[in-house]
Rosetta silent file (secondary structure, phi, psi, omega in degrees, C-alpha in Angstrom):
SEQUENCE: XXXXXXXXXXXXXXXXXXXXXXXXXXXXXXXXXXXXXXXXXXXXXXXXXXXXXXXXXXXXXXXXXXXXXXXXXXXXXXXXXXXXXXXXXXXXXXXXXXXXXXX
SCORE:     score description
SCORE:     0.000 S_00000001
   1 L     0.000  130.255 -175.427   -5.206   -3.934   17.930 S_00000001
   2 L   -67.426  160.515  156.777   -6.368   -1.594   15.412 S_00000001
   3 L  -114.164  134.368 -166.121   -3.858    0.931   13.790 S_00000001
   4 L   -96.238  148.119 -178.767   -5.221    4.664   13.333 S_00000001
   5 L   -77.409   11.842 -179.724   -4.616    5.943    9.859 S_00000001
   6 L   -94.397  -35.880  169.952   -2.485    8.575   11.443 S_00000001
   7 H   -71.202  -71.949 -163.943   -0.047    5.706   12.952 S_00000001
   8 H   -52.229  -36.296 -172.944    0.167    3.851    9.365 S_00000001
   9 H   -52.890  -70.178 -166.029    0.914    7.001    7.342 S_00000001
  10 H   -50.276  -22.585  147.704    3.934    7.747    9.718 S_00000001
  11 H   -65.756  -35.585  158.408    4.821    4.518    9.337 S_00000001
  12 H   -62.885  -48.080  152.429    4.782    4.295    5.790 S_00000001
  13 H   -30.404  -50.889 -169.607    6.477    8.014    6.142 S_00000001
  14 H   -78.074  -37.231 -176.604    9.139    6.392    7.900 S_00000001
  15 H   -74.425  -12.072 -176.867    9.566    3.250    5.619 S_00000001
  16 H   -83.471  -78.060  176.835    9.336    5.141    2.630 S_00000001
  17 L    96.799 -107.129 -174.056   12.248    7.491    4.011 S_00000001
  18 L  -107.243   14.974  161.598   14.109    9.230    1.171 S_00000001
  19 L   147.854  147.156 -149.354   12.277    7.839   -1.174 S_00000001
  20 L   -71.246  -31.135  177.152    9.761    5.197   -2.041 S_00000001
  21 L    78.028   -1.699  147.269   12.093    3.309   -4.731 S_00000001
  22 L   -28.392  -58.627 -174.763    8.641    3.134   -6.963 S_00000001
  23 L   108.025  -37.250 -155.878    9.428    5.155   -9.408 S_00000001
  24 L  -170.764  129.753 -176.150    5.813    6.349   -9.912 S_00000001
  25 L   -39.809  164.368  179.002    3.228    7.802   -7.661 S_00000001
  26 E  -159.162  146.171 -176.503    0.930    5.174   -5.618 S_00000001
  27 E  -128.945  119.645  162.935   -2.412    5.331   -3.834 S_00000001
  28 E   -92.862  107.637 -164.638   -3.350    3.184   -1.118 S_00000001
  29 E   -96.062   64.012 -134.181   -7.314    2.985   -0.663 S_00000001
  30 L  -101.727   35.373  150.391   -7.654    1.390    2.592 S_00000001
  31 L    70.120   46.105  167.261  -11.614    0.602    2.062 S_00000001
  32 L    97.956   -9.285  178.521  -13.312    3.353    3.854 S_00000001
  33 L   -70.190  -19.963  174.162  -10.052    3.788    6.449 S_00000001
  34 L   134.939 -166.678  174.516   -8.723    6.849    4.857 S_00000001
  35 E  -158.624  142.542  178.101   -6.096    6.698    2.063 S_00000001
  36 E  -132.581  115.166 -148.210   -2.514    6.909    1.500 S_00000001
  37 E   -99.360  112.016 -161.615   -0.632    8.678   -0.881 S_00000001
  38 E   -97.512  129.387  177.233    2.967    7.707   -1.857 S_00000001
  39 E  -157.431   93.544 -162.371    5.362    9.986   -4.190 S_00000001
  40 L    76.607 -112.264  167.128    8.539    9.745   -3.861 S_00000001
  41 L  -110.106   12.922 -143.367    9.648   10.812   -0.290 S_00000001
  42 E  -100.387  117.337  154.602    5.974   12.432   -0.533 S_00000001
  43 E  -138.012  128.668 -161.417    3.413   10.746    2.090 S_00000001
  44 E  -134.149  154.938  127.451    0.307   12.120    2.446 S_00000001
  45 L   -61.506   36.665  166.355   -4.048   11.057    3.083 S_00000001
  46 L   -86.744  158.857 -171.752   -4.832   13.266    0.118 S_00000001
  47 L  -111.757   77.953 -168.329   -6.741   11.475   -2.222 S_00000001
  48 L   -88.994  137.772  156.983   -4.584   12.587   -5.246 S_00000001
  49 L   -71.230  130.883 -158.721   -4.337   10.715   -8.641 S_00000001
  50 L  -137.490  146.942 -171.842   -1.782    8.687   -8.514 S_00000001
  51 L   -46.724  -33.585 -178.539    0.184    5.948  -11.666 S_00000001
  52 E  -152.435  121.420   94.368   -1.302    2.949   -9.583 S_00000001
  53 E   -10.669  108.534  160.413   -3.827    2.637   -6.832 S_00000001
  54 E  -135.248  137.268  175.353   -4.654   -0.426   -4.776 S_00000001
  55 E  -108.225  137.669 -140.450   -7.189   -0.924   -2.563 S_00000001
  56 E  -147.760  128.034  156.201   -6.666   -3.467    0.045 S_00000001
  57 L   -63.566  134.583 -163.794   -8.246   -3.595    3.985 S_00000001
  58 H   -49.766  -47.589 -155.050   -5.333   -2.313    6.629 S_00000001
  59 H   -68.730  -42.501  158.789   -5.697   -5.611    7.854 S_00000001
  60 H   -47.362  -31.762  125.896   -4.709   -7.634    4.414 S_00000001
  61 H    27.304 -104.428  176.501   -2.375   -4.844    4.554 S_00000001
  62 H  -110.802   40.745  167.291   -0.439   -5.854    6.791 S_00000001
  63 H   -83.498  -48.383 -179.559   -1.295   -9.618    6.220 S_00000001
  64 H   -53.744  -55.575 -165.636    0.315   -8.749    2.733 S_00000001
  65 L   -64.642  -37.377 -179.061    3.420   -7.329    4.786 S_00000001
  66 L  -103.474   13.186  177.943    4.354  -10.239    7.040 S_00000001
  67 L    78.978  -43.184 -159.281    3.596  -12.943    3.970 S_00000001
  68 L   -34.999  -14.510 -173.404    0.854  -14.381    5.742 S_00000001
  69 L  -132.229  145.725  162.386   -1.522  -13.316    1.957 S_00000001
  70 L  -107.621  137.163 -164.371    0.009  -13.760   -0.885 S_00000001
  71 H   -52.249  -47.519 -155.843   -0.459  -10.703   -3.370 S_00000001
  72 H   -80.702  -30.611  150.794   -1.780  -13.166   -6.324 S_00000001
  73 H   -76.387    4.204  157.832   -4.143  -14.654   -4.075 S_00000001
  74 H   -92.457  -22.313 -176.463   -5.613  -11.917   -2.793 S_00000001
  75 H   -65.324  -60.270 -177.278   -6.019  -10.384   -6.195 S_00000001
  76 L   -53.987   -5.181 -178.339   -7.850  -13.579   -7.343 S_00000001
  77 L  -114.686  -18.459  155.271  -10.090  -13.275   -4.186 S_00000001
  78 L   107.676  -26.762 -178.944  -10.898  -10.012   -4.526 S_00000001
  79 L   -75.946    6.581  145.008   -9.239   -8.590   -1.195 S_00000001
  80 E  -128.067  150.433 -178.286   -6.761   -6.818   -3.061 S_00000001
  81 E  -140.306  142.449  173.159   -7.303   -4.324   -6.570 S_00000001
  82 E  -115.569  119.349 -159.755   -5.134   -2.880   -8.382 S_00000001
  83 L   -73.870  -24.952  163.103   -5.935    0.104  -10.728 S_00000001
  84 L  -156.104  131.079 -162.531   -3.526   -1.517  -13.494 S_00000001
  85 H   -67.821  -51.260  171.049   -1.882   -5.215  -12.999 S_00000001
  86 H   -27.993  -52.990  174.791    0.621   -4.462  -15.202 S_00000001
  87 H   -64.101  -53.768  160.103    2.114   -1.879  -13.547 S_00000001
  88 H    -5.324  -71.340 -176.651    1.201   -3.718  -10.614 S_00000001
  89 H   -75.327  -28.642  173.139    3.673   -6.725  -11.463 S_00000001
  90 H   -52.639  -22.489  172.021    6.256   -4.457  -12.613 S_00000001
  91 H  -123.707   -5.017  164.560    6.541   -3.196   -8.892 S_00000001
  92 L   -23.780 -109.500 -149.520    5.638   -6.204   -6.733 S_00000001
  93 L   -33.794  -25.914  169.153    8.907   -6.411   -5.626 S_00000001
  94 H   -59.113  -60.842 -116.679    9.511   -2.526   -4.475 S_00000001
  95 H  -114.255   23.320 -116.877    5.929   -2.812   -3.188 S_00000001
  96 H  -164.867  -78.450 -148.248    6.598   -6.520   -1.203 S_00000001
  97 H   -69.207  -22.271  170.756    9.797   -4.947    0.628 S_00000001
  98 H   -81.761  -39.213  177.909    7.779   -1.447    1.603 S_00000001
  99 H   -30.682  -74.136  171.303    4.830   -3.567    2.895 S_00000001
 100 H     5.247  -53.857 -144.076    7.141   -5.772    4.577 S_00000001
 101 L  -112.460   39.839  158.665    8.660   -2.818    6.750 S_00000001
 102 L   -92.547  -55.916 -166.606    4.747   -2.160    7.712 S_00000001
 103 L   -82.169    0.000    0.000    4.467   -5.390    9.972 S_00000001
């Protein structure tokens, strides 16, 4: 069953809560599905510049979210990008427990 990109924001809305624990704005580019924009407690589809951007298919998503993908293997495979790895690894874990609370 598909998820509409109006059900994943409010989910991510919800999981984010009072704030994203990031640290730094984030844009999820979900491959022609819309986009979703993380800031804080801030969740939005505007397609804002944001400190790190990855673009990922909902469904690797929330493949990503239940472990079933592993982040470093998707990177090497192409189904997930990241706008800068660095930052990237510096928030895996923040960005590991809000997937998570996706699935």
């Amino acid at each position: 069953m598909t998820t509409t990109l109006q059900e994943l924001t409010e989910r991510v809305s919800a999981a984010v809560g009072e704030d994203s624990g990031l640290g730094k704005s984030f844009k999820v580019d979900l491959r022609g599905e819309g986009i979703i924009h993380i800031d804080g407690a801030q969740v939005s589809n505007d397609d804002k510049p944001a400190d790190l951007t990855v673009s990922i298919s909902q469904r690797d998503l929330k493949a990503l979210g239940t472990g079933e993908l592993n982040p470093m293997t998707a990177v090497i495979t192409g189904r997930l990008k990241v706008s800068d790895m660095g930052l990237a690894m510096s928030l895996q874990p923040q960005m590991q427990a809000l997937f998570s609370k996706l699935s």
